[in-house]
Amino acid sequence: MERECEENLKQIIKGFRECQNAFTAIGDETRQLILLVLLESDLNGIRVGEIAQKTHLTRPSVSHHLQILKDARIVAMRREGTKNYYYLCTDETQWKEISDLINRVYASIQHISSQP
């Protein structure tokens, strides 16, 4: 049982390391607002100008925050000609790894809480 706990802790540490940039990126309120706009879209993609309108941010500000989210593998982008579309998806981003890490931490807390 102790070996299993050690392995689980190693996996949690590894997960935190791998998701560090993602957690930093989504910790910012402005980027959270942009993520909410992306979630409200049809997930096929939305352009910077549309995000700027919906968030009342400037286009340069939106572009800056989208670049941070993209670099952290939180948001994906596809190019159609000269147009860039930003969207959320599970296969091109780090959402699955974040979810797995949170679930592993939660399961560990449940396990510890159930100990006599």
mmCIF file of C-alpha atoms in Angstrom:
data_model
loop_
_atom_site.group_PDB
_atom_site.id
_atom_site.type_symbol
_atom_site.label_atom_id
_atom_site.label_comp_id
_atom_site.label_asym_id
_atom_site.label_seq_id
_atom_site.Cartn_x
_atom_site.Cartn_y
_atom_site.Cartn_z
ATOM 1 C CA MET A 1 0.000 0.000 0.000
ATOM 2 C CA GLU A 2 2.849 2.392 0.830
ATOM 3 C CA ARG A 3 4.425 1.721 -2.574
ATOM 4 C CA GLU A 4 1.136 2.589 -4.258
ATOM 5 C CA CYS A 5 0.952 5.874 -2.307
ATOM 6 C CA GLU A 6 4.522 6.776 -3.278
ATOM 7 C CA GLU A 7 3.795 6.094 -6.938
ATOM 8 C CA ASN A 8 0.615 8.149 -6.766
ATOM 9 C CA LEU A 9 2.512 11.053 -5.185
ATOM 10 C CA LYS A 10 5.155 10.852 -7.936
ATOM 11 C CA GLN A 11 2.382 11.018 -10.549
ATOM 12 C CA ILE A 12 0.864 14.065 -8.837
ATOM 13 C CA ILE A 13 4.245 15.822 -8.717
ATOM 14 C CA LYS A 14 4.813 15.015 -12.398
ATOM 15 C CA GLY A 15 1.316 16.277 -13.237
ATOM 16 C CA PHE A 16 1.850 19.563 -11.431
ATOM 17 C CA ARG A 17 5.126 20.055 -13.311
ATOM 18 C CA GLU A 18 3.505 19.301 -16.665
ATOM 19 C CA CYS A 19 0.472 21.517 -16.003
ATOM 20 C CA GLN A 20 2.267 24.425 -14.328
ATOM 21 C CA ASN A 21 2.046 26.777 -17.329
ATOM 22 C CA ALA A 22 -1.593 25.858 -17.864
ATOM 23 C CA PHE A 23 -2.508 26.635 -14.245
ATOM 24 C CA THR A 24 -0.662 29.940 -14.447
ATOM 25 C CA ALA A 25 -2.421 30.812 -17.700
ATOM 26 C CA ILE A 26 -5.930 30.036 -16.471
ATOM 27 C CA GLY A 27 -5.315 31.735 -13.126
ATOM 28 C CA ASP A 28 -5.622 35.188 -14.689
ATOM 29 C CA GLU A 29 -9.118 36.777 -14.578
ATOM 30 C CA THR A 30 -8.822 38.288 -18.056
ATOM 31 C CA ARG A 31 -7.893 34.939 -19.546
ATOM 32 C CA GLN A 32 -10.768 33.321 -17.635
ATOM 33 C CA LEU A 33 -13.089 35.836 -19.296
ATOM 34 C CA ILE A 34 -11.680 34.908 -22.703
ATOM 35 C CA LEU A 35 -12.136 31.213 -21.896
ATOM 36 C CA LEU A 36 -15.776 31.871 -21.001
ATOM 37 C CA VAL A 37 -16.293 33.572 -24.367
ATOM 38 C CA LEU A 38 -14.690 30.583 -26.091
ATOM 39 C CA LEU A 39 -16.966 28.222 -24.153
ATOM 40 C CA GLU A 40 -20.018 30.254 -25.181
ATOM 41 C CA SER A 41 -19.021 30.059 -28.844
ATOM 42 C CA ASP A 42 -19.873 27.022 -30.935
ATOM 43 C CA LEU A 43 -16.338 25.650 -30.335
ATOM 44 C CA ASN A 44 -15.594 25.839 -34.073
ATOM 45 C CA GLY A 45 -13.474 28.891 -33.471
ATOM 46 C CA ILE A 46 -13.806 32.575 -32.926
ATOM 47 C CA ARG A 47 -11.658 35.442 -34.146
ATOM 48 C CA VAL A 48 -9.804 37.991 -32.029
ATOM 49 C CA GLY A 49 -12.140 40.825 -33.050
ATOM 50 C CA GLU A 50 -15.209 38.906 -31.905
ATOM 51 C CA ILE A 51 -13.585 38.092 -28.580
ATOM 52 C CA ALA A 52 -12.603 41.746 -28.148
ATOM 53 C CA GLN A 53 -16.193 42.846 -28.741
ATOM 54 C CA LYS A 54 -17.626 40.356 -26.261
ATOM 55 C CA THR A 55 -15.058 41.087 -23.547
ATOM 56 C CA HIS A 56 -14.691 44.848 -24.119
ATOM 57 C CA LEU A 57 -10.925 44.351 -24.303
ATOM 58 C CA THR A 58 -8.685 45.762 -27.012
ATOM 59 C CA ARG A 59 -7.663 43.522 -29.882
ATOM 60 C CA PRO A 60 -3.953 43.708 -28.871
ATOM 61 C CA SER A 61 -4.872 42.708 -25.306
ATOM 62 C CA VAL A 62 -6.961 39.760 -26.520
ATOM 63 C CA SER A 63 -4.154 38.679 -28.863
ATOM 64 C CA HIS A 64 -1.643 38.851 -26.019
ATOM 65 C CA HIS A 65 -3.788 36.735 -23.691
ATOM 66 C CA LEU A 66 -4.665 34.242 -26.434
ATOM 67 C CA GLN A 67 -0.954 33.766 -27.148
ATOM 68 C CA ILE A 68 -0.352 32.938 -23.474
ATOM 69 C CA LEU A 69 -3.278 30.481 -23.499
ATOM 70 C CA LYS A 70 -2.048 28.944 -26.750
ATOM 71 C CA ASP A 71 1.534 28.605 -25.464
ATOM 72 C CA ALA A 72 0.178 26.899 -22.337
ATOM 73 C CA ARG A 73 -1.811 24.479 -24.541
ATOM 74 C CA ILE A 74 -5.152 25.694 -23.189
ATOM 75 C CA VAL A 75 -6.468 27.102 -26.465
ATOM 76 C CA ALA A 76 -5.987 25.814 -29.983
ATOM 77 C CA MET A 77 -5.825 27.891 -33.149
ATOM 78 C CA ARG A 78 -6.451 27.140 -36.789
ATOM 79 C CA ARG A 79 -5.649 29.338 -39.741
ATOM 80 C CA GLU A 80 -7.934 29.765 -42.725
ATOM 81 C CA GLY A 81 -6.165 31.941 -45.253
ATOM 82 C CA THR A 82 -5.231 35.070 -43.336
ATOM 83 C CA LYS A 83 -7.793 34.488 -40.571
ATOM 84 C CA ASN A 84 -7.008 32.838 -37.231
ATOM 85 C CA TYR A 85 -9.727 31.050 -35.278
ATOM 86 C CA TYR A 86 -9.268 30.225 -31.599
ATOM 87 C CA TYR A 87 -11.146 27.372 -29.972
ATOM 88 C CA LEU A 88 -11.197 24.871 -27.131
ATOM 89 C CA CYS A 89 -10.814 21.181 -27.764
ATOM 90 C CA THR A 90 -9.651 18.117 -25.879
ATOM 91 C CA ASP A 91 -7.208 16.540 -28.307
ATOM 92 C CA GLU A 92 -4.963 19.531 -29.079
ATOM 93 C CA THR A 93 -4.850 21.042 -25.619
ATOM 94 C CA GLN A 94 -3.898 20.127 -22.080
ATOM 95 C CA TRP A 95 -7.405 19.944 -20.585
ATOM 96 C CA LYS A 96 -7.279 16.135 -20.235
ATOM 97 C CA GLU A 97 -3.992 16.283 -18.305
ATOM 98 C CA ILE A 98 -5.400 18.982 -16.019
ATOM 99 C CA SER A 99 -8.534 16.928 -15.412
ATOM 100 C CA ASP A 100 -6.531 13.773 -14.708
ATOM 101 C CA LEU A 101 -4.316 15.636 -12.234
ATOM 102 C CA ILE A 102 -7.267 17.171 -10.389
ATOM 103 C CA ASN A 103 -8.988 13.773 -10.231
ATOM 104 C CA ARG A 104 -5.811 12.126 -8.912
ATOM 105 C CA VAL A 105 -5.417 14.790 -6.208
ATOM 106 C CA TYR A 106 -9.102 14.484 -5.281
ATOM 107 C CA ALA A 107 -8.867 10.691 -5.050
ATOM 108 C CA SER A 108 -5.790 11.015 -2.837
ATOM 109 C CA ILE A 109 -7.589 13.424 -0.522
ATOM 110 C CA GLN A 110 -10.555 11.051 -0.326
ATOM 111 C CA HIS A 111 -8.222 8.168 0.478
ATOM 112 C CA ILE A 112 -6.432 10.125 3.212
ATOM 113 C CA SER A 113 -9.765 11.329 4.644
ATOM 114 C CA SER A 114 -11.062 7.786 4.899
ATOM 115 C CA GLN A 115 -8.041 6.644 6.952
ATOM 116 C CA PRO A 116 -8.825 6.008 10.638
#
